[in-house]
XYZ file of C-alpha atoms in Angstrom:
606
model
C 0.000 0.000 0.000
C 1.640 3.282 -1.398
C 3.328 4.895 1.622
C 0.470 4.186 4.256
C 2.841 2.585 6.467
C 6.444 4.568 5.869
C 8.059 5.533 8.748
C 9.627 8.940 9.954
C 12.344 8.346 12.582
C 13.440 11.443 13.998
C 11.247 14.665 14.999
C 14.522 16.766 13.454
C 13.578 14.539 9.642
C 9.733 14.988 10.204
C 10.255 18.679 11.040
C 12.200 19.191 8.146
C 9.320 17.628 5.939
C 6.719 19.931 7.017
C 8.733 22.617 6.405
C 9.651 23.727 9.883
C 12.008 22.664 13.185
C 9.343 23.267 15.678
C 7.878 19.978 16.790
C 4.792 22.212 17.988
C 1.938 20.738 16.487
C 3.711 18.798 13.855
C 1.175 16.268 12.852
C 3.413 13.784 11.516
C 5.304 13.978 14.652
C 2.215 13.108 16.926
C 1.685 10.256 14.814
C 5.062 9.259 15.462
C 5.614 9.877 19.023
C 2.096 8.766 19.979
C 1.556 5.590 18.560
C -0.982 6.356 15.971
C -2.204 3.778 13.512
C -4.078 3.992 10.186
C -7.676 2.475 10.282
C -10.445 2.008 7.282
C -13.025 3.143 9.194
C -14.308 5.788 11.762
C -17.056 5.748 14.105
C -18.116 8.177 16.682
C -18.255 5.827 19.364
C -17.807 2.184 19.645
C -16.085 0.322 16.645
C -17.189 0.285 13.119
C -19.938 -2.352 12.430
C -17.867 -3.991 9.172
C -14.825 -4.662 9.628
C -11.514 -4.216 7.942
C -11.799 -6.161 4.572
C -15.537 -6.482 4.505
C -17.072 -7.139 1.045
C -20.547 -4.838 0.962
C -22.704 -2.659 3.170
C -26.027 -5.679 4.593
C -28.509 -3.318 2.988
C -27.551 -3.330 -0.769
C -27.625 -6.028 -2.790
C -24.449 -7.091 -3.879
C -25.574 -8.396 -7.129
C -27.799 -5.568 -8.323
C -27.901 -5.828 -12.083
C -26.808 -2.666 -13.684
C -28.297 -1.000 -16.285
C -32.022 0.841 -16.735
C -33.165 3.974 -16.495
C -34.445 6.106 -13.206
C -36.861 9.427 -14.102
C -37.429 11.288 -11.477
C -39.837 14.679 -10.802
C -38.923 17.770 -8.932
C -40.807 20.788 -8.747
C -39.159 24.528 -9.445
C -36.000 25.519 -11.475
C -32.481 25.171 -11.176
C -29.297 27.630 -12.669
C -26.354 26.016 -10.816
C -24.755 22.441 -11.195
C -22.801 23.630 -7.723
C -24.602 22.489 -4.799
C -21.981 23.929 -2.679
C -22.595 27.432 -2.448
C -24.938 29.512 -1.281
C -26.150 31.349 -4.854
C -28.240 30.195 -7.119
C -30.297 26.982 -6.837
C -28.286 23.557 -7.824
C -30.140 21.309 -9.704
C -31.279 17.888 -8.481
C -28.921 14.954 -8.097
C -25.938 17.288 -8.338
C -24.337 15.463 -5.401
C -23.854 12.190 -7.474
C -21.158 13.697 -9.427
C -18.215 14.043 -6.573
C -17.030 12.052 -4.369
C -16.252 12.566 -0.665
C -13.024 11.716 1.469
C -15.100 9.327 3.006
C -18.775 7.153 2.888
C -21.382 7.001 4.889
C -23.201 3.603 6.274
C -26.717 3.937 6.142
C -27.073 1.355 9.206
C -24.915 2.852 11.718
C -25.967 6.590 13.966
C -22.330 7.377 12.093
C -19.491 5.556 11.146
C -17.682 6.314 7.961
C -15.632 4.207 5.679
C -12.686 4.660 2.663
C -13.709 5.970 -0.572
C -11.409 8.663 -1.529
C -9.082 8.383 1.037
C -8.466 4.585 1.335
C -6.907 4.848 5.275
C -7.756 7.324 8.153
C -4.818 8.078 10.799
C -5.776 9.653 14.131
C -4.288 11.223 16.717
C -4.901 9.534 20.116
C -5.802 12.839 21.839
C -7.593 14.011 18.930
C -5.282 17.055 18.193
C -5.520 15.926 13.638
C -6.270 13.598 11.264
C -4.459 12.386 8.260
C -6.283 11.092 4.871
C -4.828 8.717 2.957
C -5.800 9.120 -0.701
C -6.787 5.820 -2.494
C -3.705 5.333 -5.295
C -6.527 4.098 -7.565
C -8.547 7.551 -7.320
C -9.140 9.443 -10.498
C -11.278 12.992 -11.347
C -13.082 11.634 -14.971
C -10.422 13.273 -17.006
C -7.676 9.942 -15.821
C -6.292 12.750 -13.608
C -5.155 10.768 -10.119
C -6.890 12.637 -6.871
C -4.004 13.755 -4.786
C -3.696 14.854 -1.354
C -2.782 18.932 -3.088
C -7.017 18.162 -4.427
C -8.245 17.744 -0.564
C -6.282 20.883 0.736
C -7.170 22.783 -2.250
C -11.161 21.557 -1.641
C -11.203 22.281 1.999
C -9.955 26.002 1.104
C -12.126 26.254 -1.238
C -15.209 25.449 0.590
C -14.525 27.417 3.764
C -13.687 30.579 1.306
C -15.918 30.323 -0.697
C -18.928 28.045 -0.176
C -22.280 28.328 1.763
C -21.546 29.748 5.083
C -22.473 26.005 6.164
C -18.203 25.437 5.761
C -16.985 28.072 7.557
C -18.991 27.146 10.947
C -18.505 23.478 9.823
C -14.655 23.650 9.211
C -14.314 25.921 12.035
C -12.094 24.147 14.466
C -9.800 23.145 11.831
C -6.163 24.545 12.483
C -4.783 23.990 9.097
C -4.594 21.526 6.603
C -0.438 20.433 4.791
C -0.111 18.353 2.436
C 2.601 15.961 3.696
C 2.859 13.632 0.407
C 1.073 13.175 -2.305
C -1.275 10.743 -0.930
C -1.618 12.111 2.595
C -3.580 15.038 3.475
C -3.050 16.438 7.166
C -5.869 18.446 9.015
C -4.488 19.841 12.188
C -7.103 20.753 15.063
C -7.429 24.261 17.407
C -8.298 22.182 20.211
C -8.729 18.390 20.856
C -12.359 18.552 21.959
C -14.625 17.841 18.760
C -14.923 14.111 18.421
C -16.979 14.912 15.544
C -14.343 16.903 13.369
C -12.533 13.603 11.512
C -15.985 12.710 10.471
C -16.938 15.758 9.292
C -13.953 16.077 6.914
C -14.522 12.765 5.709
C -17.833 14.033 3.910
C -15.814 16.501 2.108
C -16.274 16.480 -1.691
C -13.248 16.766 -3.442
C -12.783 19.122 -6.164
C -10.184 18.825 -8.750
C -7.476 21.879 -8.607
C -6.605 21.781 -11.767
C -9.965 22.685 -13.171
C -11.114 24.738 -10.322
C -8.063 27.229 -9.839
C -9.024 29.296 -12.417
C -12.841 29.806 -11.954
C -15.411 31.359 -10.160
C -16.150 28.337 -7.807
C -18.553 31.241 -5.853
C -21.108 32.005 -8.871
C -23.732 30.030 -10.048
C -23.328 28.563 -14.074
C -24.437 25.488 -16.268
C -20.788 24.339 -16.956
C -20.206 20.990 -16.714
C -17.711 20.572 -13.733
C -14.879 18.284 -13.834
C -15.905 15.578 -10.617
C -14.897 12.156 -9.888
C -18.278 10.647 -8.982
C -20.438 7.457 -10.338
C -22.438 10.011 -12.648
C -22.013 12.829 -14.717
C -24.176 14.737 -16.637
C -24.652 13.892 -20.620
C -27.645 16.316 -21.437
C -29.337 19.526 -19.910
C -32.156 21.593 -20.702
C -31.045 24.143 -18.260
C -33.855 24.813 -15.975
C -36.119 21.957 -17.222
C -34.131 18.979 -16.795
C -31.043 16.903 -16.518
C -29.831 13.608 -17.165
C -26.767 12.106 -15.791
C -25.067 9.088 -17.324
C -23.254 6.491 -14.788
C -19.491 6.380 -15.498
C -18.272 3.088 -17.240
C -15.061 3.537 -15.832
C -15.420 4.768 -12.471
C -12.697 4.668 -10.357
C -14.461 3.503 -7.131
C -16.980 0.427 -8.381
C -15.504 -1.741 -6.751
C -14.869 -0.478 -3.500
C -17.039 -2.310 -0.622
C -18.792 0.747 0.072
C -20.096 1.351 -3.372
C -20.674 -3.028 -4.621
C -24.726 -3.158 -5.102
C -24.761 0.621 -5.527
C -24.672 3.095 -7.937
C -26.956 0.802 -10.466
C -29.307 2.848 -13.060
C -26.904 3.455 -16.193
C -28.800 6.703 -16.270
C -30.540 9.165 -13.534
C -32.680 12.112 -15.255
C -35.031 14.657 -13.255
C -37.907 16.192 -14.477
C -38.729 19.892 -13.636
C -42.340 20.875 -13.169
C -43.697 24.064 -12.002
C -46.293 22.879 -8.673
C -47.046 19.650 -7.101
C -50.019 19.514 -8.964
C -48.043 19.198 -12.475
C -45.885 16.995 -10.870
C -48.357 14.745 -9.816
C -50.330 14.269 -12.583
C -47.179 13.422 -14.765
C -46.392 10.599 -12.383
C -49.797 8.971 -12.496
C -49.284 9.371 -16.393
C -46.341 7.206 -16.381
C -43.725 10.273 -17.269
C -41.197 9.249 -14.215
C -40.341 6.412 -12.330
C -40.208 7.475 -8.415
C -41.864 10.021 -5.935
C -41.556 9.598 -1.927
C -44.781 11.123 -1.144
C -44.352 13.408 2.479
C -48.036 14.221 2.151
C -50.641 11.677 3.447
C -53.698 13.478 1.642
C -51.608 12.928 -1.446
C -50.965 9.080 -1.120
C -54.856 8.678 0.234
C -56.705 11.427 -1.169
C -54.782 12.125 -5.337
C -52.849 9.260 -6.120
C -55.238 7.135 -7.842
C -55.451 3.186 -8.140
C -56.463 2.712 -11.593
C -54.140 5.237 -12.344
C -51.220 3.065 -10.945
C -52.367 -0.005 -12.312
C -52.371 1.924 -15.750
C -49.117 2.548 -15.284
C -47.423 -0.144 -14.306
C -46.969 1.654 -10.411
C -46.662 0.699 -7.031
C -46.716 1.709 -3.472
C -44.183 1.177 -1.030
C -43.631 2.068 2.883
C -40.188 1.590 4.475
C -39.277 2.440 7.821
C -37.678 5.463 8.293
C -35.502 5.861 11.846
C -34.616 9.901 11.279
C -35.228 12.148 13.641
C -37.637 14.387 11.211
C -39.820 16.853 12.953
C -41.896 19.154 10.246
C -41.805 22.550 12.758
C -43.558 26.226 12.478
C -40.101 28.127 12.614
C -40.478 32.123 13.950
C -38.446 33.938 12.508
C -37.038 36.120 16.518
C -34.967 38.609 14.529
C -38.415 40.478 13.592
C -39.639 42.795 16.706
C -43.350 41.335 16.710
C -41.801 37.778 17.164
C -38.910 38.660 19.020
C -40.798 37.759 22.732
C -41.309 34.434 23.468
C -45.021 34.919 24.890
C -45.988 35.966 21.633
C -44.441 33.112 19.894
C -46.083 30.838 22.402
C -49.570 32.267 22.211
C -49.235 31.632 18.308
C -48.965 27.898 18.680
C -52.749 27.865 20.571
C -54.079 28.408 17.111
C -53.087 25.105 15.933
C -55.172 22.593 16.593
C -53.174 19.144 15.476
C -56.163 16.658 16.351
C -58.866 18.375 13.641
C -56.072 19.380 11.000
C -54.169 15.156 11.285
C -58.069 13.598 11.254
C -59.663 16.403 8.313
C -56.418 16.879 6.099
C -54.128 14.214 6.766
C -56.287 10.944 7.541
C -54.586 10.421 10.960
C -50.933 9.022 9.609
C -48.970 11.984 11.063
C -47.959 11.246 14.844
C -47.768 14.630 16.683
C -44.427 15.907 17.767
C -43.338 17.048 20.797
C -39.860 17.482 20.149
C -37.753 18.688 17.076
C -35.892 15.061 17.600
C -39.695 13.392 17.557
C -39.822 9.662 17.255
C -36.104 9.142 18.303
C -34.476 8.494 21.917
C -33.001 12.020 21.331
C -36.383 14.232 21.666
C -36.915 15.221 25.435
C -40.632 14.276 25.639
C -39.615 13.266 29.420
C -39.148 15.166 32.496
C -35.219 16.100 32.492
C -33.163 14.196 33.963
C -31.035 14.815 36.890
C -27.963 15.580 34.643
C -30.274 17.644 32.627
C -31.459 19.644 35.461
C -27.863 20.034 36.645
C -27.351 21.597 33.292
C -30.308 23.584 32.765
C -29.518 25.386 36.133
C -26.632 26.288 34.860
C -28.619 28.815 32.449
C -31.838 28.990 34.704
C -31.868 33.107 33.235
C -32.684 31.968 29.793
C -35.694 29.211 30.895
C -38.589 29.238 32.641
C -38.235 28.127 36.104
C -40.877 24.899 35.142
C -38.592 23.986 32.577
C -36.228 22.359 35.306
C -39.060 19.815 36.560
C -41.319 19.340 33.588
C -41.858 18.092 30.318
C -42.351 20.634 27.760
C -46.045 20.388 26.038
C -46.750 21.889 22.717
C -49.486 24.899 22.936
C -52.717 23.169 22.877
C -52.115 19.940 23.669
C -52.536 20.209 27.809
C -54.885 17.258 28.489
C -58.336 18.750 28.286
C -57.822 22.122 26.810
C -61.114 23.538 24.444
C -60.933 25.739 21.911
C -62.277 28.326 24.247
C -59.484 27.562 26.524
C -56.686 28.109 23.999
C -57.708 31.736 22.742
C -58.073 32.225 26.467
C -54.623 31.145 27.222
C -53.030 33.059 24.091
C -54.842 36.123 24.891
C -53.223 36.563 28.222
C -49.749 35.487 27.081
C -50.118 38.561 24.383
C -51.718 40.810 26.736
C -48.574 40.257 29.411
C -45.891 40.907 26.009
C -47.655 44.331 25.189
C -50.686 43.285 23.018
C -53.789 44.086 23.660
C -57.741 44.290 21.694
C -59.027 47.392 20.090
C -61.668 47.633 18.016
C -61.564 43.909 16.861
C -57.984 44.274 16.239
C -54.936 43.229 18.239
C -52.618 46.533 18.794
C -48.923 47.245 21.039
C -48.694 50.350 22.916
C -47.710 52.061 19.949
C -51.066 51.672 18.037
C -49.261 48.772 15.306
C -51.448 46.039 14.825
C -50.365 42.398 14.873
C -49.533 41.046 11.435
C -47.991 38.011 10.752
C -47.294 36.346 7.316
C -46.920 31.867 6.779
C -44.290 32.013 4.038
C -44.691 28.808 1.796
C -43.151 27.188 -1.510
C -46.078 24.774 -2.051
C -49.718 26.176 -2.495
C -51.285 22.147 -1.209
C -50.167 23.565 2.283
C -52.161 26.387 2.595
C -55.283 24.439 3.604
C -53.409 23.534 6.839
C -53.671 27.227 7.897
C -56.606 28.259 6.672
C -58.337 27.206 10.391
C -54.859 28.590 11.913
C -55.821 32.176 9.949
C -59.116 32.081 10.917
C -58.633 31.074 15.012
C -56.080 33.912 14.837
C -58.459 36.128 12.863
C -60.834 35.982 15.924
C -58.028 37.043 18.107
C -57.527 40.736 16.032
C -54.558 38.801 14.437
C -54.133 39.070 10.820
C -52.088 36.117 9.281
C -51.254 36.159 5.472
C -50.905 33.238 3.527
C -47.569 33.603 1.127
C -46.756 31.075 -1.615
C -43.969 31.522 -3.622
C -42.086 29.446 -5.910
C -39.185 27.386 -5.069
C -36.505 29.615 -6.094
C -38.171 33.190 -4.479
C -38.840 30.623 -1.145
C -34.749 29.548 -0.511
C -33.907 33.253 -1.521
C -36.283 35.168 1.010
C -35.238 32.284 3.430
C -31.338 32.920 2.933
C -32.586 36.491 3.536
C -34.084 36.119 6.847
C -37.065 37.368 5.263
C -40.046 36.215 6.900
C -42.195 35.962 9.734
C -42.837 32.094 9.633
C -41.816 29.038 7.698
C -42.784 25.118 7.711
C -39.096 23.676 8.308
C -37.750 20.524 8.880
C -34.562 20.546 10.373
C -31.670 18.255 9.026
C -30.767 16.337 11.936
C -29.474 12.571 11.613
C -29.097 9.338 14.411
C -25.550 11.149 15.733
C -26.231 14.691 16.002
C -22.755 17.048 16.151
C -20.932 20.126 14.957
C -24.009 20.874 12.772
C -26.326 21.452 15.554
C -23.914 24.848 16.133
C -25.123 26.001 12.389
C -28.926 25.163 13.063
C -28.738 27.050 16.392
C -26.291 28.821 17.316
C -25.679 32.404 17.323
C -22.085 32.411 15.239
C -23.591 33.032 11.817
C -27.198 33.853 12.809
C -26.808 37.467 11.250
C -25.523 36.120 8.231
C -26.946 35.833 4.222
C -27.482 31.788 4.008
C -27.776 31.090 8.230
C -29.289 27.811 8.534
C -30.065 29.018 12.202
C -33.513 30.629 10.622
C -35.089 30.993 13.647
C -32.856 33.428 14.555
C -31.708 31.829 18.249
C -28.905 33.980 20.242
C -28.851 32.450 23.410
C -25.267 31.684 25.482
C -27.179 28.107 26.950
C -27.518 27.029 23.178
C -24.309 28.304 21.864
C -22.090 26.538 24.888
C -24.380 23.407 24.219
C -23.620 23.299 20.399
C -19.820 23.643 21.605
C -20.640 20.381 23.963
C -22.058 18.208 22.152
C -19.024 17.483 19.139
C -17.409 16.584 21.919
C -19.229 14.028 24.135
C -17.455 10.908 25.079
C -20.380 8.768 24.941
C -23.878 8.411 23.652
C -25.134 8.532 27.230
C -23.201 11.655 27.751
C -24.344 12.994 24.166
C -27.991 12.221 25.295
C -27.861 14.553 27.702
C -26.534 16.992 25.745
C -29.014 17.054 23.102
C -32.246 16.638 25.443
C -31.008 20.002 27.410
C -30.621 21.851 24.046
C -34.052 20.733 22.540
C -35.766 21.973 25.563
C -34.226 25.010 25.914
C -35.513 25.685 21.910
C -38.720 24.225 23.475
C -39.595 26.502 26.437
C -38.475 29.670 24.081
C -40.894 28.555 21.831
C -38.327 28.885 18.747
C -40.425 26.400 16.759
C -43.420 25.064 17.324
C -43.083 20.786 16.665
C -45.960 19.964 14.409
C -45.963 16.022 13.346
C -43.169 13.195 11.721
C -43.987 10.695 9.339
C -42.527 7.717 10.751
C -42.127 6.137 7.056
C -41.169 6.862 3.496
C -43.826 6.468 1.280
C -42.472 6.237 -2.124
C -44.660 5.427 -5.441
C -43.199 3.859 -7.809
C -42.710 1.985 -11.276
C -42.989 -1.822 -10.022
C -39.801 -2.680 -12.569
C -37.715 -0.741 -9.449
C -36.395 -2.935 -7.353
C -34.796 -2.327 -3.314
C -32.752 -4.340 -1.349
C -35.067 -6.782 1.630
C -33.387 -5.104 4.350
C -33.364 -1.101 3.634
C -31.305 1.160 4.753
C -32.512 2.205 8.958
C -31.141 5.852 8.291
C -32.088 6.887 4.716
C -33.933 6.082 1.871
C -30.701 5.020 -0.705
C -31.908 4.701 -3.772
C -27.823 4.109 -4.695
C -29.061 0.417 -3.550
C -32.286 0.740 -6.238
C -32.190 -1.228 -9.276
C -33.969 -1.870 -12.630
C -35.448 -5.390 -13.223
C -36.711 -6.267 -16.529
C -39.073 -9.068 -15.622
């Protein structure tokens, strides 16, 4: 194995190599002096489930034929083939064209495995990480991916991606390149478990094509990748098709045998759900996981299916995936918590689940729902002990109880709830005149839902009225896709429908969803706006728990912080994917626990 295993005998030699004398923070010189080894996998805690010189992931099948065709329909536009900025809106599938340092198992909270980099060397203390870059690793030019691509990519990302890299990369020191096949990231401190994971998800982006462009604008040219598709035709805005690579470099890698199967992806473009339905029932794509229950009861129609040669299917789906109302607290009429609170009384969960959504949503009382990370309990006693700690920033009942969404005490009427929301907006300054609800300074209370898809406006039609007969005027907004992410990036809005990205193992993202460090910021994926010193020294903690137990307690504190501020309001999960589709598709008998892979998919012609 190319270098993996060479040896550096002296701190003065390994000094030398990295270009200084000073064996302060010399990576190379950790490894050395602290007994490091190289490893093919990583987990967060415990040991990888497959071991070293395992033959496939259990949830693919390893002989998948290849070959077929997957359509698939997405609604909007798209003007970028970068995903990785914050301009512009990439186009579907993107992803599929670059590979990342490392690969995710889809049965595992988090472990990750070699793809790019073949070997992972850790510190012991955690202080860096060194990627070893697999010799057989080529961008689809026949250019070999070298450890100068990874340093060049992480740059690249933190200077000029989506602010997502800079809070992601944040506690990375540096990054040398200490041989052509060995990439070094060097830590600030030794306390984010997380970090070596993170940078294994890394795409890596060829220098020599990236250098000298504009990796920060938006375009429709054809990047150079290294990926098990590329793109062969675009109708830019309308649709793409991506063609799988004959010759790709990582086939046969055990993370990728039984993956990677349809010799060609394309997605459809259509301008509202509506559109997009109606194509699918006509036969014009393949595939739609259906989030909406009225859809899969209510529009998708039987005969239709049959016609078309369609199916239903329902796999399990173990992600934490709360669908909240996010308030946006950087506005002033939002900005108190009562207020927030008293909003959540209009929502009545119960009619709106039976009426709209034939009673398949489970309500959510946490924005980890469904998972043993959502603190639906009372806190614990290490929970309390924390929550003391910032007892300024909760209410005191926060340290004994469970929090309850708005509305859901046992018993409440309807009479009860614009009771109880009155008096939370009369103590923040609110009060009734003349049918309307006014502040001290005669400004009425106006709030608008933004949306990007019209079927959810009959979810707050009841909310609009209830409010309505409160003097509270709520708007209805929907926009299309591309207006939607923009005003969103722009922290302009009063409320959204938002489901947060959190997996099995949440870490160093949390810090991006909630913390104040790039809350002010174009792009923030903290849209709710949070500033609080108990969330920001939480999202610090939890990268670097030494345990799930300890990690637990972590994330339970931090959700109900969020909670009692009434940030969010949880509305319901789905506890499966529902996916339609043509009955030719074929999955794997034992799906993936932690995402819906349709890598593992395949075409059968019988």
């Amino acid at each position: 194995m190319r270098s993996i295993f060479f040896s550096l005998t002296t701190p003065l030699i390994i000094c030398a190599l990295l270009g200084s004398t000073s064996p302060v923070l010399s990576a190379i010189d950790y490894a050395d002096g602290q007994n490091s080894k190289t490893r093919h996998a990583i987990s967060l805690y415990g040991e990888p489930k497959y071991p070293e010189g395992f033959e496939y992931f259990d949830y693919v099948n390893p002989n998948a034929p290849k070959g077929g065709e997957l359509k698939q329909g997405v609604i909007g536009h798209f003007d970028s083939l970068i995903p990785y900025i914050d301009r512009g809106t990439a186009v579907a599938g993107s992803h599929m064209m670059h590979d990342t340092l490392l690969a995710r198992s889809w049965d595992e909270p988090l472990t990750k495995y070699g793809l790019i980099a073949e070997r992972i060397e850790l510190a012991p203390d955690n202080t860096w990480a060194a990627f070893y870059i697999n010799p057989k690793a080529r961008f689809h030019d026949g250019k070999p991916v070298t450890a100068d691509d990874v340093k060049f990519s992480f740059d690249l990302l933190r200077e000029q991606g989506s602010t997502f890299y800079k809070q992601f990369y944040q506690d990375v020191e540096k990054v040398e390149v200490t041989g052509n096949d060995r990439a070094l990231f060097v830590f600030r401190h030794s306390n984010n478990r997380e970090l070596p994971l993170i940078l294994g998800q890394m795409p890596i982006l060829p220098k020599h094509f990236w250098a000298e462009r504009d990796f920060s604008s938006p375009g429709m040219e054809i990047p150079l990748s290294s990926g098990p598709y590329k793109p062969v035709r675009i109708v830019p805005g309308r649709s793409i098709t991506f063609a799988r690579v004959e010759n790709y470099w990582g086939k046969d890698l055990p993370v990728n045998r039984g993956r990677h199967n349809f010799d060609r992806i394309q997605y459809d473009y259509y301008r509202n759900s509506n559109v997009l339905l109606e194509a699918l029932q006509k036969g014009e794509f393949d595939l739609k996981a259906v989030s909406d229950p009225r859809v899969w009861h209510n529009q998708i129609r039987d005969e239709s299916l049959q016609k078309n040669q369609l199916t239903r299917s329902s796999l399990s789906n173990h992600n934490p995936q709360t669908l909240t109302i996010t308030y946006n607290s950087r506005r002033a009429h939002l900005s108190d918590p009562r207020v927030r609170e008293a909003l959540g009384y209009a929502i009545e969960f119960d009619w709106i689940n039976q009426h709209l959504f034939h009673g398949m949503y489970k309500r959510a009382d946490s924005v980890f729902a469904g998972t043993e990370l959502g603190a639906s309990e009372k806190p614990s006693v290490q929970e309390q002990e924390l929550l003391f700690t910032w007892k300024t920033e909760i209410p005191e009942v926060a340290l004994h109880q469970a929090w309850v969404p708005p509305g859901d005490e046992p018993g409440i009427t309807r009479r009860d709830r614009k009771r109880k929301a009155l008096s939370l907006l009369q103590q923040s300054g609110w009060f009734i005149k003349k049918n309307k609800l006014i502040n001290h300074n005669g400004q009425p209370l106006e709030l608008e839902i933004l949306l990007s898809s019209s079927e959810d406006e009959r979810i707050f039609i009841p909310v609009q009225k209830m409010l309505e007969s409160m003097g509270i005027r709520l708007n209805i907004r929907t926009v299309d896709v591309a207006q939607y992410v923009e005003r969103v990036r722009n922290q302009d809005f009063d409320m959204v429908m938002h489901t947060f990205p959190h997996t099995p193992s949440p870490g160093t993202e949390q810090a991006s969803l909630w913390g104040s460090g790039t809350v002010d910021l174009h792009g923030s994926r903290n849209i709710a706006g949070i500033k609080l010193e108990s969330i920001d020294k939480l999202t610090e903690k939890i990268p670097r728990a030494n345990s799930r137990e300890e990690l637990l307690i972590l994330i339970k504190s931090m959700d109900r912080i969020i909670l009692w501020n009434h940030y969010v309001l949880p509305l319901w999960y789905q506890p499966d994917w529902l996916v339609v589709h043509k009955k030719q598709l074929k999955y794997p008998n034992n799906p993936a626990h932690y995402a819906l892979d349709l890598s593992t998919w395949w075409y059968c012609k019988d």
